[in-house]
PDB file of C-alpha atoms in Angstrom:
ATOM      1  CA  UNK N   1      -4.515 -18.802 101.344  1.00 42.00           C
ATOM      2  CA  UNK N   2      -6.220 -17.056  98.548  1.00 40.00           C
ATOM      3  CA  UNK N   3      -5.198 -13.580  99.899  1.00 41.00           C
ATOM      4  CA  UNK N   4      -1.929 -14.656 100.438  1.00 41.00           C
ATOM      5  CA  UNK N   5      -1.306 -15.684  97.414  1.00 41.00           C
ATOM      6  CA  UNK N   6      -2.763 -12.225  95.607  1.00 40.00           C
ATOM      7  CA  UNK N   7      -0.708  -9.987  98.082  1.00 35.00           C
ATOM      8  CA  UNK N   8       2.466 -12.133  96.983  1.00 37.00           C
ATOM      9  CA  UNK N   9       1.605 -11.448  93.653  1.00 39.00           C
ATOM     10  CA  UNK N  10       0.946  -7.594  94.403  1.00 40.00           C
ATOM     11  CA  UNK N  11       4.145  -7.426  96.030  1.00 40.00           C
ATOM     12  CA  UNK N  12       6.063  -9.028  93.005  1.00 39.00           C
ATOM     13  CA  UNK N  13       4.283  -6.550  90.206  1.00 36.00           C
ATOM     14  CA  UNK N  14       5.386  -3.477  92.996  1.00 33.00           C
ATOM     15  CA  UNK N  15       9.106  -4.764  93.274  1.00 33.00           C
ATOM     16  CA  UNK N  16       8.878  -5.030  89.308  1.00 33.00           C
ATOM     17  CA  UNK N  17       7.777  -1.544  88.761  1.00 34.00           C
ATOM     18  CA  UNK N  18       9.926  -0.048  91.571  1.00 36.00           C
ATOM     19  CA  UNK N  19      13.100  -2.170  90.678  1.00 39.00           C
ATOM     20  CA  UNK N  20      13.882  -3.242  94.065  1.00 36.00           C
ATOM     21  CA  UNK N  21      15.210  -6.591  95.443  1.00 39.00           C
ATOM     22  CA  UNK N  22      13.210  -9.715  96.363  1.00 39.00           C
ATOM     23  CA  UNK N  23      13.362 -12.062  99.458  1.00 44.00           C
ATOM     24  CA  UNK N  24      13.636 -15.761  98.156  1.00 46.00           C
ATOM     25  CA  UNK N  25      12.843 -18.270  99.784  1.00 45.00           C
ATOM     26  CA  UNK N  26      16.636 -19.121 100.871  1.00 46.00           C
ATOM     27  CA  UNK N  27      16.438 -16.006 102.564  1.00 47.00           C
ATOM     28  CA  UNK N  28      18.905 -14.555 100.172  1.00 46.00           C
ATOM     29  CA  UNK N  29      18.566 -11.079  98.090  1.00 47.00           C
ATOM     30  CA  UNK N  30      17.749 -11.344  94.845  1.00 45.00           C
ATOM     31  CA  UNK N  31      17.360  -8.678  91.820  1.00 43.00           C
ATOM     32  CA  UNK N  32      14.572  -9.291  90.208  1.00 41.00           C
ATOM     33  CA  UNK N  33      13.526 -10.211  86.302  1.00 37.00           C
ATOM     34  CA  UNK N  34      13.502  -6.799  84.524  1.00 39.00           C
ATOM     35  CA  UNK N  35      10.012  -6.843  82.835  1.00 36.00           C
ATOM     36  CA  UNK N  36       9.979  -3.098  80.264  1.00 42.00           C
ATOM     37  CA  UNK N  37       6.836  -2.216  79.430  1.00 39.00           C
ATOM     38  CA  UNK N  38       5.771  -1.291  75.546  1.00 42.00           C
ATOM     39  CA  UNK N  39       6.698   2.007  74.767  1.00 44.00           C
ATOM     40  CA  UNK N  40       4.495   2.530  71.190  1.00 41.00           C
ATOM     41  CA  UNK N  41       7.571   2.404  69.242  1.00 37.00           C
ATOM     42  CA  UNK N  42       7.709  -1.134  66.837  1.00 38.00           C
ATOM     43  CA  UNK N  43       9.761  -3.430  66.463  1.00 40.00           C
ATOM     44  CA  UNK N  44      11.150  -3.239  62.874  1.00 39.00           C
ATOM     45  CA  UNK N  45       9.687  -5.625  60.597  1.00 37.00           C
ATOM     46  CA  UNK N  46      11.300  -8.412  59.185  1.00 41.00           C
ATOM     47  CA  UNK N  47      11.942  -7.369  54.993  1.00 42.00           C
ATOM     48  CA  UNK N  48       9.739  -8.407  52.429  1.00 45.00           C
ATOM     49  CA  UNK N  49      11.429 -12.135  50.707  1.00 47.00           C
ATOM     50  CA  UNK N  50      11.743  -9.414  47.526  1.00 48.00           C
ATOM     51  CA  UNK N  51      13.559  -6.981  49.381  1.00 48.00           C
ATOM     52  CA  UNK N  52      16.806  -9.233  49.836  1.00 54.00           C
ATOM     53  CA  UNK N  53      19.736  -7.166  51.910  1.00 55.00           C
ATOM     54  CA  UNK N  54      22.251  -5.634  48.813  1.00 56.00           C
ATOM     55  CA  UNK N  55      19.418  -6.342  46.185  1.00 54.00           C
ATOM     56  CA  UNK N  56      19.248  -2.647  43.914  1.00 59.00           C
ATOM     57  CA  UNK N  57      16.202  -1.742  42.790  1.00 65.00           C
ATOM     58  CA  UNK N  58      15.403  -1.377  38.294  1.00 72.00           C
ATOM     59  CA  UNK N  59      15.214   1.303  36.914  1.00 70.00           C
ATOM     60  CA  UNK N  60      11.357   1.375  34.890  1.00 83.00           C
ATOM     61  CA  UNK N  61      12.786   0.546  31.127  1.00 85.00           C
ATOM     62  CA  UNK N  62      12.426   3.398  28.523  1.00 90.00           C
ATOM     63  CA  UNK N  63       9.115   3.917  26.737  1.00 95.00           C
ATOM     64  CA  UNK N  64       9.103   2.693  23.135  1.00 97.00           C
ATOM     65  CA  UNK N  65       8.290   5.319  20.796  1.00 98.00           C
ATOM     66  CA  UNK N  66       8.232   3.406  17.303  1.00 98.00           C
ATOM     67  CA  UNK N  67       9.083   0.217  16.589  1.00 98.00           C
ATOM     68  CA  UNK N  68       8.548  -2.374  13.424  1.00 97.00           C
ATOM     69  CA  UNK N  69       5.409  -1.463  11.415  1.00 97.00           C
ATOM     70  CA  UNK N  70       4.673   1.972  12.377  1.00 98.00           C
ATOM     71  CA  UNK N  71       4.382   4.578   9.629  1.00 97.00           C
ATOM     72  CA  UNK N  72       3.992   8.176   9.597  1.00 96.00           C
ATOM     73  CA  UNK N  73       6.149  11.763   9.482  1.00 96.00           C
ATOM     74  CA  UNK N  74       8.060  10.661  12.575  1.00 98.00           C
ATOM     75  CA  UNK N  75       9.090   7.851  11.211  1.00 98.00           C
ATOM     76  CA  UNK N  76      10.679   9.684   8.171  1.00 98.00           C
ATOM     77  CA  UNK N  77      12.587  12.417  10.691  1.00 98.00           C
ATOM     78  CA  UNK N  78      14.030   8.808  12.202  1.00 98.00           C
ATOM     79  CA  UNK N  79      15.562   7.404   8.885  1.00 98.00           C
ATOM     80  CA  UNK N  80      16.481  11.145   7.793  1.00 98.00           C
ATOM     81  CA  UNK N  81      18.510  11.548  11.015  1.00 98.00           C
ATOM     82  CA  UNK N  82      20.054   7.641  10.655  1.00 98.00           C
ATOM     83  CA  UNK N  83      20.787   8.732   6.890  1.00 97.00           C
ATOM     84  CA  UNK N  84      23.042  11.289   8.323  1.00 97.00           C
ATOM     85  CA  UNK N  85      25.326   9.267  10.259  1.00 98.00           C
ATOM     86  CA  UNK N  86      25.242   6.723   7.754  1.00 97.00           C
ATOM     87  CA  UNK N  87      23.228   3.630   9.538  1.00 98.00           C
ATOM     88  CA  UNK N  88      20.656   3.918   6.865  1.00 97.00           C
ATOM     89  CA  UNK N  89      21.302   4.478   3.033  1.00 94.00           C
ATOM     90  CA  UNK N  90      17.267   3.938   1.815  1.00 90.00           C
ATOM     91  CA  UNK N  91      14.968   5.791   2.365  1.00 92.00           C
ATOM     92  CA  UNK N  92      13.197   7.799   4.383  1.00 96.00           C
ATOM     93  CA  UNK N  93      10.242   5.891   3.555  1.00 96.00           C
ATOM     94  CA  UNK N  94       7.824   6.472   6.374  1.00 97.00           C
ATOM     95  CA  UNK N  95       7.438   2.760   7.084  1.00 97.00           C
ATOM     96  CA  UNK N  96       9.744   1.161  10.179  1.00 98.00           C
ATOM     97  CA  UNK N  97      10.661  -1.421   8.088  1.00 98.00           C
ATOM     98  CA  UNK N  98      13.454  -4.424   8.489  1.00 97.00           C
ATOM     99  CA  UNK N  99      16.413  -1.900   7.414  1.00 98.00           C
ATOM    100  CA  UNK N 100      15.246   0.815   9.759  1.00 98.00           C
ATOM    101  CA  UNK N 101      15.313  -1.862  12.715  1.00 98.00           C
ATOM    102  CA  UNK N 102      18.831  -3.057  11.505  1.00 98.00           C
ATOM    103  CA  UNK N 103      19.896   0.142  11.746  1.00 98.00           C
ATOM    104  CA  UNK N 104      18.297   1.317  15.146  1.00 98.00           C
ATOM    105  CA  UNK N 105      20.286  -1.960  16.372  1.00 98.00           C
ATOM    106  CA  UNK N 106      23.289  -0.859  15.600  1.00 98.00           C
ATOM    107  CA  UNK N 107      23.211   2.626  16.732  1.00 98.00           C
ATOM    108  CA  UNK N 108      22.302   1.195  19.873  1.00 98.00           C
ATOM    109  CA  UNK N 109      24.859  -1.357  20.506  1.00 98.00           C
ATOM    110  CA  UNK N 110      27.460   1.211  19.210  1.00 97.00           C
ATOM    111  CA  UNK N 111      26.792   3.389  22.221  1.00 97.00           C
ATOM    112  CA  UNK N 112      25.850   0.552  24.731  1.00 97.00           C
ATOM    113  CA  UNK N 113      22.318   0.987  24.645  1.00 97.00           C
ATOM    114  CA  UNK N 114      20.269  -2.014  24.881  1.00 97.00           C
ATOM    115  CA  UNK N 115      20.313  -3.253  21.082  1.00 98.00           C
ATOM    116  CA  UNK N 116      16.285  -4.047  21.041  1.00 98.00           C
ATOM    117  CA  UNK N 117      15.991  -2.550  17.066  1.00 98.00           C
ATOM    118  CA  UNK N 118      12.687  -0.421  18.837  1.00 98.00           C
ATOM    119  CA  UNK N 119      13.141   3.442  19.056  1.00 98.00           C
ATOM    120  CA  UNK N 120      12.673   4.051  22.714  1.00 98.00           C
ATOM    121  CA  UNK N 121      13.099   7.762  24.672  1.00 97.00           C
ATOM    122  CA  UNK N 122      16.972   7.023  25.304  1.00 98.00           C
ATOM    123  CA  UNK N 123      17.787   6.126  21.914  1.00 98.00           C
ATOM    124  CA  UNK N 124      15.918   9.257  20.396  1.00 98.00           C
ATOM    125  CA  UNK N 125      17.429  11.535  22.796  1.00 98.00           C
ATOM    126  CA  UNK N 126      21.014  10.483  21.892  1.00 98.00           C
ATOM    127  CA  UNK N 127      20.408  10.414  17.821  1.00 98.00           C
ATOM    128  CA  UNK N 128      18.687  14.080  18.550  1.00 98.00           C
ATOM    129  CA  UNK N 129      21.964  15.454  20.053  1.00 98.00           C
ATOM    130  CA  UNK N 130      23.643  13.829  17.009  1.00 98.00           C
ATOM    131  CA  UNK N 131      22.116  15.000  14.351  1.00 98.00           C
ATOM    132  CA  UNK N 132      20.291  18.125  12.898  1.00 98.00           C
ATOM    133  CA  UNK N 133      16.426  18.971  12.156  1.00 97.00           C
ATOM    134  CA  UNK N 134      15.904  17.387   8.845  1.00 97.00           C
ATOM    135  CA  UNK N 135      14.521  19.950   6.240  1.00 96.00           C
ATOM    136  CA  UNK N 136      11.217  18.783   4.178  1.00 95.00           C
ATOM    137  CA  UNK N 137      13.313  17.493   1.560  1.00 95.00           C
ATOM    138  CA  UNK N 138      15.354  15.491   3.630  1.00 96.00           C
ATOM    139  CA  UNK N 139      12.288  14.452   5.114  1.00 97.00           C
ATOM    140  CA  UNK N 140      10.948  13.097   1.572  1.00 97.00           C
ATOM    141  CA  UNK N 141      14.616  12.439  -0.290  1.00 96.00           C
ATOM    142  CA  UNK N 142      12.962   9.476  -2.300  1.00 94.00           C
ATOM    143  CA  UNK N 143       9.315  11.100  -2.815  1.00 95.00           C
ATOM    144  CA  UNK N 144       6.226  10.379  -1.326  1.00 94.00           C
ATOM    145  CA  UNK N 145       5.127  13.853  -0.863  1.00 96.00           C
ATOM    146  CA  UNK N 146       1.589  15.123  -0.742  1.00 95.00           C
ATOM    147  CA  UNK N 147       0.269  16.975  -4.213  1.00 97.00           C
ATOM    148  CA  UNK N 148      -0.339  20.580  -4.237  1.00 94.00           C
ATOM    149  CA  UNK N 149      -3.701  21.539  -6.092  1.00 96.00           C
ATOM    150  CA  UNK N 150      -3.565  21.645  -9.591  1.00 97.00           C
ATOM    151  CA  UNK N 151      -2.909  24.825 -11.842  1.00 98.00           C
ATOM    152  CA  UNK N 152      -5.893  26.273 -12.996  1.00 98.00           C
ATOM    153  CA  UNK N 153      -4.385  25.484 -16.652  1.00 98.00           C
ATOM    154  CA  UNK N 154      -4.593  21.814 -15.789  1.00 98.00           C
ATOM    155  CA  UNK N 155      -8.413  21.501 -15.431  1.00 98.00           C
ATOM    156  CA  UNK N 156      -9.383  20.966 -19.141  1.00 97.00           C
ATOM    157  CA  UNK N 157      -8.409  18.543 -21.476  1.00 98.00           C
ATOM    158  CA  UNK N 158      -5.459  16.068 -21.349  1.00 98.00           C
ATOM    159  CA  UNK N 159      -2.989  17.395 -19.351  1.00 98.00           C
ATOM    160  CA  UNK N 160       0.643  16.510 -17.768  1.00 98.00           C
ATOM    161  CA  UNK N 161       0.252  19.142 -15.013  1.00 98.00           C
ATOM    162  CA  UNK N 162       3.827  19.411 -12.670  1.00 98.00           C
ATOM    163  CA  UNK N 163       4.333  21.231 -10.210  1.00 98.00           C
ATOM    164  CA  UNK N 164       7.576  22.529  -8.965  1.00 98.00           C
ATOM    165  CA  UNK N 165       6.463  23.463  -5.316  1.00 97.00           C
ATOM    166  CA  UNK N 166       5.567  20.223  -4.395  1.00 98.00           C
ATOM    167  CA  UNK N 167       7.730  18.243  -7.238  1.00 98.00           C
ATOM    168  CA  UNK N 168       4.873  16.553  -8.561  1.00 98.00           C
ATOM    169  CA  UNK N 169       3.327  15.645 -11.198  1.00 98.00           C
ATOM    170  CA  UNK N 170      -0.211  15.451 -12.054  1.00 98.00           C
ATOM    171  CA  UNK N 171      -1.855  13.338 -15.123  1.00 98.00           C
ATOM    172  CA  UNK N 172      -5.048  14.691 -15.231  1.00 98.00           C
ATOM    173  CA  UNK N 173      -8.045  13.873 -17.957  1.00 98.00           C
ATOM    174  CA  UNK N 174     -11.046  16.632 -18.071  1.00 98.00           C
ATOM    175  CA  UNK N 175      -9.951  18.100 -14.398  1.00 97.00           C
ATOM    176  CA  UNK N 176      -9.463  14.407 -13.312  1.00 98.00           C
ATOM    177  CA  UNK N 177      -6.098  13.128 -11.612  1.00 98.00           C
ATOM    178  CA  UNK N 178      -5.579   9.799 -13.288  1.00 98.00           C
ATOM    179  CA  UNK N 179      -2.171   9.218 -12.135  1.00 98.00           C
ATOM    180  CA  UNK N 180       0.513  11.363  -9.723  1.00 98.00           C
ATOM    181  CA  UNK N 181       3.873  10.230  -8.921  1.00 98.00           C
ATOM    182  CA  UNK N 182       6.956  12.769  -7.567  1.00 98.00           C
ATOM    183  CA  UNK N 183       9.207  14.054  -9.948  1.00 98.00           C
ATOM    184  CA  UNK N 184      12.771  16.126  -9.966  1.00 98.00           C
ATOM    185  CA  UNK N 185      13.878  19.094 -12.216  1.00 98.00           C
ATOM    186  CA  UNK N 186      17.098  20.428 -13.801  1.00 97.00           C
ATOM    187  CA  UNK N 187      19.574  22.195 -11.690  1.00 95.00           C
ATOM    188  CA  UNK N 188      19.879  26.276 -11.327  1.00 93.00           C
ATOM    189  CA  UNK N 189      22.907  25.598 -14.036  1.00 94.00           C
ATOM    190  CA  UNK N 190      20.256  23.920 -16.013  1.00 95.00           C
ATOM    191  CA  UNK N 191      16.644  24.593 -15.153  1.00 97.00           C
ATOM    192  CA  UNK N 192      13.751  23.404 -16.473  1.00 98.00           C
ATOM    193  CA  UNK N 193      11.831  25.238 -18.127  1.00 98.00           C
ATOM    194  CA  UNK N 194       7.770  26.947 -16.416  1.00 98.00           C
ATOM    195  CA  UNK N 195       4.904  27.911 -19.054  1.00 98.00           C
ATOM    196  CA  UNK N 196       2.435  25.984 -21.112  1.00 98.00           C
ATOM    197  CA  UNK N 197       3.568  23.302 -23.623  1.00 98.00           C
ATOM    198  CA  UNK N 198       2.412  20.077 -25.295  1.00 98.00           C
ATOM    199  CA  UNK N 199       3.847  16.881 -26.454  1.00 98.00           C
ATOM    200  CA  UNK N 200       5.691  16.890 -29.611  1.00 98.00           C
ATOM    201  CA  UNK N 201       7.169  14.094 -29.769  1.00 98.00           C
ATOM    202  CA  UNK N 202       7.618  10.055 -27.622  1.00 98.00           C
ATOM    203  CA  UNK N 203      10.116   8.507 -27.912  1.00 98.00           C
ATOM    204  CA  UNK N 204      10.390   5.041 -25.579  1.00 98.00           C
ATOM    205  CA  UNK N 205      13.831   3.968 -25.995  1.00 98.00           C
ATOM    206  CA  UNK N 206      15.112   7.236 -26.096  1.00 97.00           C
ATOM    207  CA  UNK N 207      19.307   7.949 -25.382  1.00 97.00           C
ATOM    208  CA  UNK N 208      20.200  11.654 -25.015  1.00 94.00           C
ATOM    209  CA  UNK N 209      22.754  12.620 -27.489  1.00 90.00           C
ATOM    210  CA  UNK N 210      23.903  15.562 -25.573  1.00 88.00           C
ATOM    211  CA  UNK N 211      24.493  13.957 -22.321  1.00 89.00           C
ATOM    212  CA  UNK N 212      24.906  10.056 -23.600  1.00 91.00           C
ATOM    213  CA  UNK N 213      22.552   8.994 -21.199  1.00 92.00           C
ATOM    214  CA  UNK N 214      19.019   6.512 -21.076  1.00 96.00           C
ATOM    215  CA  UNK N 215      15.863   8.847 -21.075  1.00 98.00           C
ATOM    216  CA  UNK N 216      13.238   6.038 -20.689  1.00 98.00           C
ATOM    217  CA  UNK N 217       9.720   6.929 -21.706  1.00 98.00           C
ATOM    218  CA  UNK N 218      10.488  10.010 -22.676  1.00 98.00           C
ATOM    219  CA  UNK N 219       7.440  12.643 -24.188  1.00 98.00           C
ATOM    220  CA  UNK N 220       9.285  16.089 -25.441  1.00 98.00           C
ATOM    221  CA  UNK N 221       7.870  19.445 -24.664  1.00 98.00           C
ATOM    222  CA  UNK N 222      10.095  21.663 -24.922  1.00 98.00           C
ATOM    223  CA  UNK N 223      13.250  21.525 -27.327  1.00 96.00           C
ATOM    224  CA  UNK N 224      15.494  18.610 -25.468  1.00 96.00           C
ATOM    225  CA  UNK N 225      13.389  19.223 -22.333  1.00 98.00           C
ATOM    226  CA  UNK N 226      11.050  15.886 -21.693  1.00 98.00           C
ATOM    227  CA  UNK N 227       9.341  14.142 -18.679  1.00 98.00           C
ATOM    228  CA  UNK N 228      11.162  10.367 -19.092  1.00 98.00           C
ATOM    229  CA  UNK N 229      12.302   7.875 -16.430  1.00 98.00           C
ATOM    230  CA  UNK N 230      15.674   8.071 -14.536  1.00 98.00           C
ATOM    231  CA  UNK N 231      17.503   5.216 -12.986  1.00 96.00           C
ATOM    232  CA  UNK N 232      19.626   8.368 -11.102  1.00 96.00           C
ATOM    233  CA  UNK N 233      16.428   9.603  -9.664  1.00 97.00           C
ATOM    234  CA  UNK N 234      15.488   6.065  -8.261  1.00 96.00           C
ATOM    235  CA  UNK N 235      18.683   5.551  -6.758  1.00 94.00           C
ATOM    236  CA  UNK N 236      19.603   8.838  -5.285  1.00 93.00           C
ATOM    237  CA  UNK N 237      16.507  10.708  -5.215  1.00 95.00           C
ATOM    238  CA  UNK N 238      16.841  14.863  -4.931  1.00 96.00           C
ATOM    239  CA  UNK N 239      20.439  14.289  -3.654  1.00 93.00           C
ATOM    240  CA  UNK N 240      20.793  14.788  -7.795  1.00 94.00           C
ATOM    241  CA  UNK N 241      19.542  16.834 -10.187  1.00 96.00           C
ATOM    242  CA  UNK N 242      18.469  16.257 -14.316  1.00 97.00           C
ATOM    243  CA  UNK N 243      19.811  18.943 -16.997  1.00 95.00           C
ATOM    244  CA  UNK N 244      16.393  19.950 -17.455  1.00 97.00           C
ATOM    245  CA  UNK N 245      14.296  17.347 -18.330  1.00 98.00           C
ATOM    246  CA  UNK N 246      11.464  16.317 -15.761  1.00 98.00           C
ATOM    247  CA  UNK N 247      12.711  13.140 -14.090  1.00 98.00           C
ATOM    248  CA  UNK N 248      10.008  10.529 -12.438  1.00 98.00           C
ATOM    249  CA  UNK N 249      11.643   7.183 -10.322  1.00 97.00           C
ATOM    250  CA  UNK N 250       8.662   5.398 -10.770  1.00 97.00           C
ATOM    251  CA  UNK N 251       9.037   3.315 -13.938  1.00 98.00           C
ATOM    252  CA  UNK N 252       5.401   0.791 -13.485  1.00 97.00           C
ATOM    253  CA  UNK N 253       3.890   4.377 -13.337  1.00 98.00           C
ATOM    254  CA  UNK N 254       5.365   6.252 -16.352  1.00 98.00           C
ATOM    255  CA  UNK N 255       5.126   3.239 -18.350  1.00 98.00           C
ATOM    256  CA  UNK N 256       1.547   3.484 -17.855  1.00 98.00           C
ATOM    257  CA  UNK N 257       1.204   7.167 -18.215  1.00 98.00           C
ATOM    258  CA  UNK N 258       3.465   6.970 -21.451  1.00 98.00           C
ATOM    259  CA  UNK N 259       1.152   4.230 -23.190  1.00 98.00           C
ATOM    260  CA  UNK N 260      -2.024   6.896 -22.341  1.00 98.00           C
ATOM    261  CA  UNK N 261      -0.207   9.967 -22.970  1.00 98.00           C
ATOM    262  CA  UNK N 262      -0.796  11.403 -26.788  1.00 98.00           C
ATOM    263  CA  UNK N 263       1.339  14.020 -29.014  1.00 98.00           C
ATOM    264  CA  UNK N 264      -0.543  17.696 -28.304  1.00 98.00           C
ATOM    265  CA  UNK N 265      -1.161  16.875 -24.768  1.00 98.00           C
ATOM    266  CA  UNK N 266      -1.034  20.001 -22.781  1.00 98.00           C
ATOM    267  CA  UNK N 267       2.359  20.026 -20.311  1.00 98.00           C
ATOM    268  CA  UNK N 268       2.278  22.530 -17.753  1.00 98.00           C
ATOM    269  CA  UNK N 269       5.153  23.390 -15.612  1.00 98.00           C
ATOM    270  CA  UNK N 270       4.580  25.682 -12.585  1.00 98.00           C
ATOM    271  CA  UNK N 271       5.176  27.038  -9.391  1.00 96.00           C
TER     272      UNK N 271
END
């Protein structure tokens, strides 16, 4: 019975792989169950539950270059190029402050970018293509600049020591800086004047008669020539010019220079 029953089951696998008809039992032809064997290829898989059917994949968000509370040269080339299109009327600073965000924002939504306030790849790219390389004194419009050395004439005594290369100014005490704060000159109509002077003359409340303006603090050192404090300076920084005098925006700091500074302090004004 048992060998009747395996060469039934012989016979079944060989009609299988040969494809032929079966007998059944009713005495009636039959075709029988197609069985196909694997072939190595797989079946596909079912997706991932992510990986819906229409679903598009993100794009990776741009990387942030600068955003609130970073500081540094790049950050000035930012607000110089935003001060050209007119999103940001301080500045540059160097600081990413509250304004600069404000005004990242709105260049952003203006052109559909995401409006995040944050300085990202796509938002530099598109100010770059709007704007031009910022030159150093675009770069450092309301001071901040680095010192150059002092002249060699500035290392004794008392002296106001300025330079015009770096458009600073130097109080120095026995070849010690005591105080330095940027300053701004006279125009080429009206340039201010280079050599060796000294103080003739303070004057705190001073008003020029010439010009009918405030001159603030002002020590003379040459004829009407003086370094005093200037409101115009402050507010517009070297987009202006003085008529010769030696302007400083700082008014805390030439307040306290002026109250240390002495008639026949030596003033030197060089390149």
């Amino acid at each position: 019975m048992r060998r009747t029953a395996a060469v039934c089951a012989s016979g079944a696998v060989l009609a299988v792989l040969c494809g032929c008809t079966v007998q059944g039992s009713d005495g009636e032809r039959h075709s029988p169950i197609r069985i196909e064997l694997p072939d190595g290829t797989p079946s596909p898989k079912s997706a991932p539950p992510d990986d819906k059917p229409g679903a598009t994949t993100r794009a990776p968000a741009p990387a942030v270059l600068w955003e609130r509370g970073d500081t540094g040269r790049d950050i000035r080339e930012l607000q110089a190029r935003l001060r050209q299109i007119a999103w940001l009327f301080d500045g540059p600073t160097g600081t990413y402050d509250d304004l600069t965000e404000q005004a990242v924002e709105g260049f952003q939504g203006k052109r559909g970018l995401p409006r995040t306030g944050r300085t990202d790849e796509v938002t530099w790219q598109r100010l770059l293509k709007m704007t031009r390389e910022p030159g150093k004194w675009d770069l450092y419009l309301m001071g901040g600049q680095p010192a150059d050395p002092p002249d060699a004439r500035c290392l004794t005594g008392r002296a106001l020591c300025i330079s015009k290369e770096s458009r600073t100014l130097r109080w120095m005490v026995d070849g010690r800086t005591v105080l330095t704060v940027p300053v701004r000159f006279g125009s080429e109509y009206t340039p201010t004047r280079e050599g060796v002077f000294s103080v003739y003359w303070k004057s705190r409340h001073h008003v020029s008669t010439l010009y009918d303006s405030p001159m603030p603090y002002a020590m003379f050192f040459s004829g009407g020539q003086a370094v005093h404090f200037s409101s115009d300076f402050a507010a517009r920084g070297y987009a202006g010019a003085s008529h010769g005098c030696v302007n400083v925006a700082d008014e805390r700091a030439i307040a306290e220079m002026f109250a240390q500074v002495r008639n026949g302090d030596k003033v030197v004004v060089h390149w």
